[in-house]
């Protein structure tokens, strides 16, 4: 059997064969030597193979230990507890002991690597979206993970970074949505197409695209910011333009007395006349077509204003004349009207310039009237007091004033108030003179009242009031003299004797007249008028009042009054009193 064949049995068989053949000893030794060499070679090969196998196992063991150390280092300190304790025994035993740990750590490494890849991919995704290098939702390339550092600490760092980026992404998305909302509101107010405006910044900003897919890149935010700034500037400019047009519309409407129905048609234009930029939120309130509509209306009214310039100018002139009339300032209205007509017919001035010039004149006239108001108010009080003084004089001359007739008690009360008011006239005149002089010194002009210097009127009034007091004194002395004569005649030897002359009545109160001189007991007319002769003639001169009287009262000069006051006879005094009121019945009670 093959199992019984050994090297010794084969050698014996070989010896038998040699014996039969008769091989020599020398040949036999050579063959035996060859057999020994061949056996040695086989052993050597086997030893070499065993050695190589051992070296490979040792290398594998070393590699496993190196890999184990690398995995332990990469995964961190927590993995050290899983290091195998057995470090002795055969090579195969050591390999068998380290293999499970190595397999587990490799599996843990791969799992940790996947976590790193996931976190780093998200970080790269958000960074790309912020930088604008990738679109929202676009897949990024698998990141390169440093396999030598897969510790939990580094993984937590990446996760913290990812949280910060996610927070920044959320903030950016919120800002983008806020910008988009602002663009929508501004486009609504400006009457612009929101979709085309916002998609021009980035296509993902369309409302049909979800919020998670909208671009949050720096470029998108920058463009949105510029778009909002541009729209806000457009809104500001359009509002300014619209408010300017609304102001022009109001000015033109006021000039031409436009009816409310016509104005109401442009309420959508004028409603924001005084609004701030933030207050204008109504849809289409600043649309270009609305502004164009307002511009067309302004142009139409401008053309209409030019055709109605004469009417408007005369209306302004009337307003100016009314201001001067209220301030008792005399102007040449005829010359002003002729000048306006000449300017309009010559076409040498734009309508707006003419209106602006007249508005400037009106403003100056109002300022002038305001500076005279305090003095004019006191002039009114002075004239009213003079009217009461004149009435009191008439009342005192009435012999039946104490009769129990109807209304007598009312006249009595008025007389009491009139005496109080009359006693205040000297102080009032003194104050009025001081204020008038101060006004004249401040302006370097004479204060004219219906064309007459007010100070001259006041001085003449003071002088004539003194003359009136002297006249009263003379009349009282004359009355006492007549009474003494009557008493003497009554005591004569032939009985009572009646004087042929009646006691003269006291004169009426003397006050300023229409032209600054004196009238009977009354101050200048409240609406003083200057006759054509006083102003050089002409029907176009506008007086200080619309209801001025023309030649209705006979103007008496201060010289005539003085001559009449000097008449000693009662009859002369009576005639003088009658001359004061000739042509006027009753005596004017207002200046």
PDB file of N, CA and C in Angstrom, residues 471 475 478 501-507 560-580:
ATOM      1  N   UNK A 471     -65.019 178.683  23.880  1.00  0.00           N
ATOM      2  CA  UNK A 471     -66.327 179.178  23.422  1.00  0.00           C
ATOM      3  C   UNK A 471     -67.404 178.908  24.467  1.00  0.00           C
ATOM      4  N   UNK A 475     -69.630 181.579  26.349  1.00  0.00           N
ATOM      5  CA  UNK A 475     -71.090 181.489  26.331  1.00  0.00           C
ATOM      6  C   UNK A 475     -71.648 181.507  27.755  1.00  0.00           C
ATOM      7  N   UNK A 478     -71.405 185.041  28.942  1.00  0.00           N
ATOM      8  CA  UNK A 478     -72.431 185.861  28.288  1.00  0.00           C
ATOM      9  C   UNK A 478     -73.803 185.574  28.886  1.00  0.00           C
ATOM     10  N   UNK A 501     -82.545 189.984  23.227  1.00  0.00           N
ATOM     11  CA  UNK A 501     -81.742 188.845  22.763  1.00  0.00           C
ATOM     12  C   UNK A 501     -82.000 187.632  23.637  1.00  0.00           C
ATOM     13  N   UNK A 502     -82.231 186.445  22.961  1.00  0.00           N
ATOM     14  CA  UNK A 502     -82.392 185.168  23.693  1.00  0.00           C
ATOM     15  C   UNK A 502     -81.034 184.631  24.097  1.00  0.00           C
ATOM     16  N   UNK A 503     -80.999 183.910  25.192  1.00  0.00           N
ATOM     17  CA  UNK A 503     -79.697 183.308  25.584  1.00  0.00           C
ATOM     18  C   UNK A 503     -79.217 182.371  24.471  1.00  0.00           C
ATOM     19  N   UNK A 504     -77.960 182.572  24.123  1.00  0.00           N
ATOM     20  CA  UNK A 504     -77.402 181.727  23.028  1.00  0.00           C
ATOM     21  C   UNK A 504     -77.102 180.333  23.551  1.00  0.00           C
ATOM     22  N   UNK A 505     -77.470 179.396  22.727  1.00  0.00           N
ATOM     23  CA  UNK A 505     -77.204 177.993  23.105  1.00  0.00           C
ATOM     24  C   UNK A 505     -75.739 177.675  22.831  1.00  0.00           C
ATOM     25  N   UNK A 506     -75.246 176.728  23.578  1.00  0.00           N
ATOM     26  CA  UNK A 506     -73.837 176.339  23.385  1.00  0.00           C
ATOM     27  C   UNK A 506     -73.689 175.645  22.043  1.00  0.00           C
ATOM     28  N   UNK A 507     -72.463 175.776  21.488  1.00  0.00           N
ATOM     29  CA  UNK A 507     -72.202 175.157  20.170  1.00  0.00           C
ATOM     30  C   UNK A 507     -72.091 173.650  20.310  1.00  0.00           C
ATOM     31  N   UNK A 560     -62.861 179.108   8.979  1.00  0.00           N
ATOM     32  CA  UNK A 560     -64.280 179.439   9.064  1.00  0.00           C
ATOM     33  C   UNK A 560     -64.819 179.118  10.442  1.00  0.00           C
ATOM     34  N   UNK A 561     -64.400 177.983  10.986  1.00  0.00           N
ATOM     35  CA  UNK A 561     -64.873 177.607  12.316  1.00  0.00           C
ATOM     36  C   UNK A 561     -64.408 178.612  13.353  1.00  0.00           C
ATOM     37  N   UNK A 562     -63.167 179.049  13.217  1.00  0.00           N
ATOM     38  CA  UNK A 562     -62.660 180.023  14.183  1.00  0.00           C
ATOM     39  C   UNK A 562     -63.426 181.326  14.090  1.00  0.00           C
ATOM     40  N   UNK A 563     -63.732 181.766  12.873  1.00  0.00           N
ATOM     41  CA  UNK A 563     -64.466 183.023  12.711  1.00  0.00           C
ATOM     42  C   UNK A 563     -65.854 182.904  13.299  1.00  0.00           C
ATOM     43  N   UNK A 564     -66.470 181.739  13.085  1.00  0.00           N
ATOM     44  CA  UNK A 564     -67.815 181.556  13.626  1.00  0.00           C
ATOM     45  C   UNK A 564     -67.782 181.485  15.133  1.00  0.00           C
ATOM     46  N   UNK A 565     -66.725 180.857  15.654  1.00  0.00           N
ATOM     47  CA  UNK A 565     -66.645 180.742  17.113  1.00  0.00           C
ATOM     48  C   UNK A 565     -66.430 182.087  17.767  1.00  0.00           C
ATOM     49  N   UNK A 566     -65.832 183.040  17.026  1.00  0.00           N
ATOM     50  CA  UNK A 566     -65.550 184.345  17.614  1.00  0.00           C
ATOM     51  C   UNK A 566     -66.765 185.255  17.610  1.00  0.00           C
ATOM     52  N   UNK A 567     -67.859 184.883  16.966  1.00  0.00           N
ATOM     53  CA  UNK A 567     -69.052 185.744  16.903  1.00  0.00           C
ATOM     54  C   UNK A 567     -69.644 185.885  18.294  1.00  0.00           C
ATOM     55  N   UNK A 568     -69.817 187.135  18.797  1.00  0.00           N
ATOM     56  CA  UNK A 568     -70.303 187.301  20.179  1.00  0.00           C
ATOM     57  C   UNK A 568     -71.794 187.163  20.298  1.00  0.00           C
ATOM     58  N   UNK A 569     -72.511 187.477  19.266  1.00  0.00           N
ATOM     59  CA  UNK A 569     -73.972 187.520  19.385  1.00  0.00           C
ATOM     60  C   UNK A 569     -74.543 186.121  19.374  1.00  0.00           C
ATOM     61  N   UNK A 570     -75.606 185.862  20.170  1.00  0.00           N
ATOM     62  CA  UNK A 570     -76.248 184.544  20.141  1.00  0.00           C
ATOM     63  C   UNK A 570     -76.784 184.203  18.786  1.00  0.00           C
ATOM     64  N   UNK A 571     -77.298 185.191  18.061  1.00  0.00           N
ATOM     65  CA  UNK A 571     -77.844 184.903  16.735  1.00  0.00           C
ATOM     66  C   UNK A 571     -76.750 184.425  15.814  1.00  0.00           C
ATOM     67  N   UNK A 572     -75.558 185.048  15.926  1.00  0.00           N
ATOM     68  CA  UNK A 572     -74.436 184.609  15.080  1.00  0.00           C
ATOM     69  C   UNK A 572     -74.047 183.196  15.414  1.00  0.00           C
ATOM     70  N   UNK A 573     -74.032 182.868  16.697  1.00  0.00           N
ATOM     71  CA  UNK A 573     -73.688 181.493  17.097  1.00  0.00           C
ATOM     72  C   UNK A 573     -74.706 180.514  16.557  1.00  0.00           C
ATOM     73  N   UNK A 574     -75.962 180.896  16.559  1.00  0.00           N
ATOM     74  CA  UNK A 574     -77.004 180.015  16.040  1.00  0.00           C
ATOM     75  C   UNK A 574     -76.835 179.800  14.555  1.00  0.00           C
ATOM     76  N   UNK A 575     -76.499 180.904  13.836  1.00  0.00           N
ATOM     77  CA  UNK A 575     -76.294 180.767  12.403  1.00  0.00           C
ATOM     78  C   UNK A 575     -75.079 179.881  12.111  1.00  0.00           C
ATOM     79  N   UNK A 576     -74.036 180.039  12.943  1.00  0.00           N
ATOM     80  CA  UNK A 576     -72.834 179.210  12.743  1.00  0.00           C
ATOM     81  C   UNK A 576     -73.168 177.733  12.913  1.00  0.00           C
ATOM     82  N   UNK A 577     -73.950 177.437  13.935  1.00  0.00           N
ATOM     83  CA  UNK A 577     -74.343 176.039  14.151  1.00  0.00           C
ATOM     84  C   UNK A 577     -75.129 175.517  12.974  1.00  0.00           C
ATOM     85  N   UNK A 578     -75.978 176.346  12.440  1.00  0.00           N
ATOM     86  CA  UNK A 578     -76.761 175.914  11.279  1.00  0.00           C
ATOM     87  C   UNK A 578     -75.867 175.685  10.075  1.00  0.00           C
ATOM     88  N   UNK A 579     -74.787 176.531   9.933  1.00  0.00           N
ATOM     89  CA  UNK A 579     -73.907 176.377   8.775  1.00  0.00           C
ATOM     90  C   UNK A 579     -73.136 175.075   8.833  1.00  0.00           C
ATOM     91  N   UNK A 580     -72.842 174.558  10.021  1.00  0.00           N
ATOM     92  CA  UNK A 580     -72.094 173.303  10.147  1.00  0.00           C
ATOM     93  C   UNK A 580     -72.873 172.144   9.572  1.00  0.00           C
TER      94      UNK A 580
END
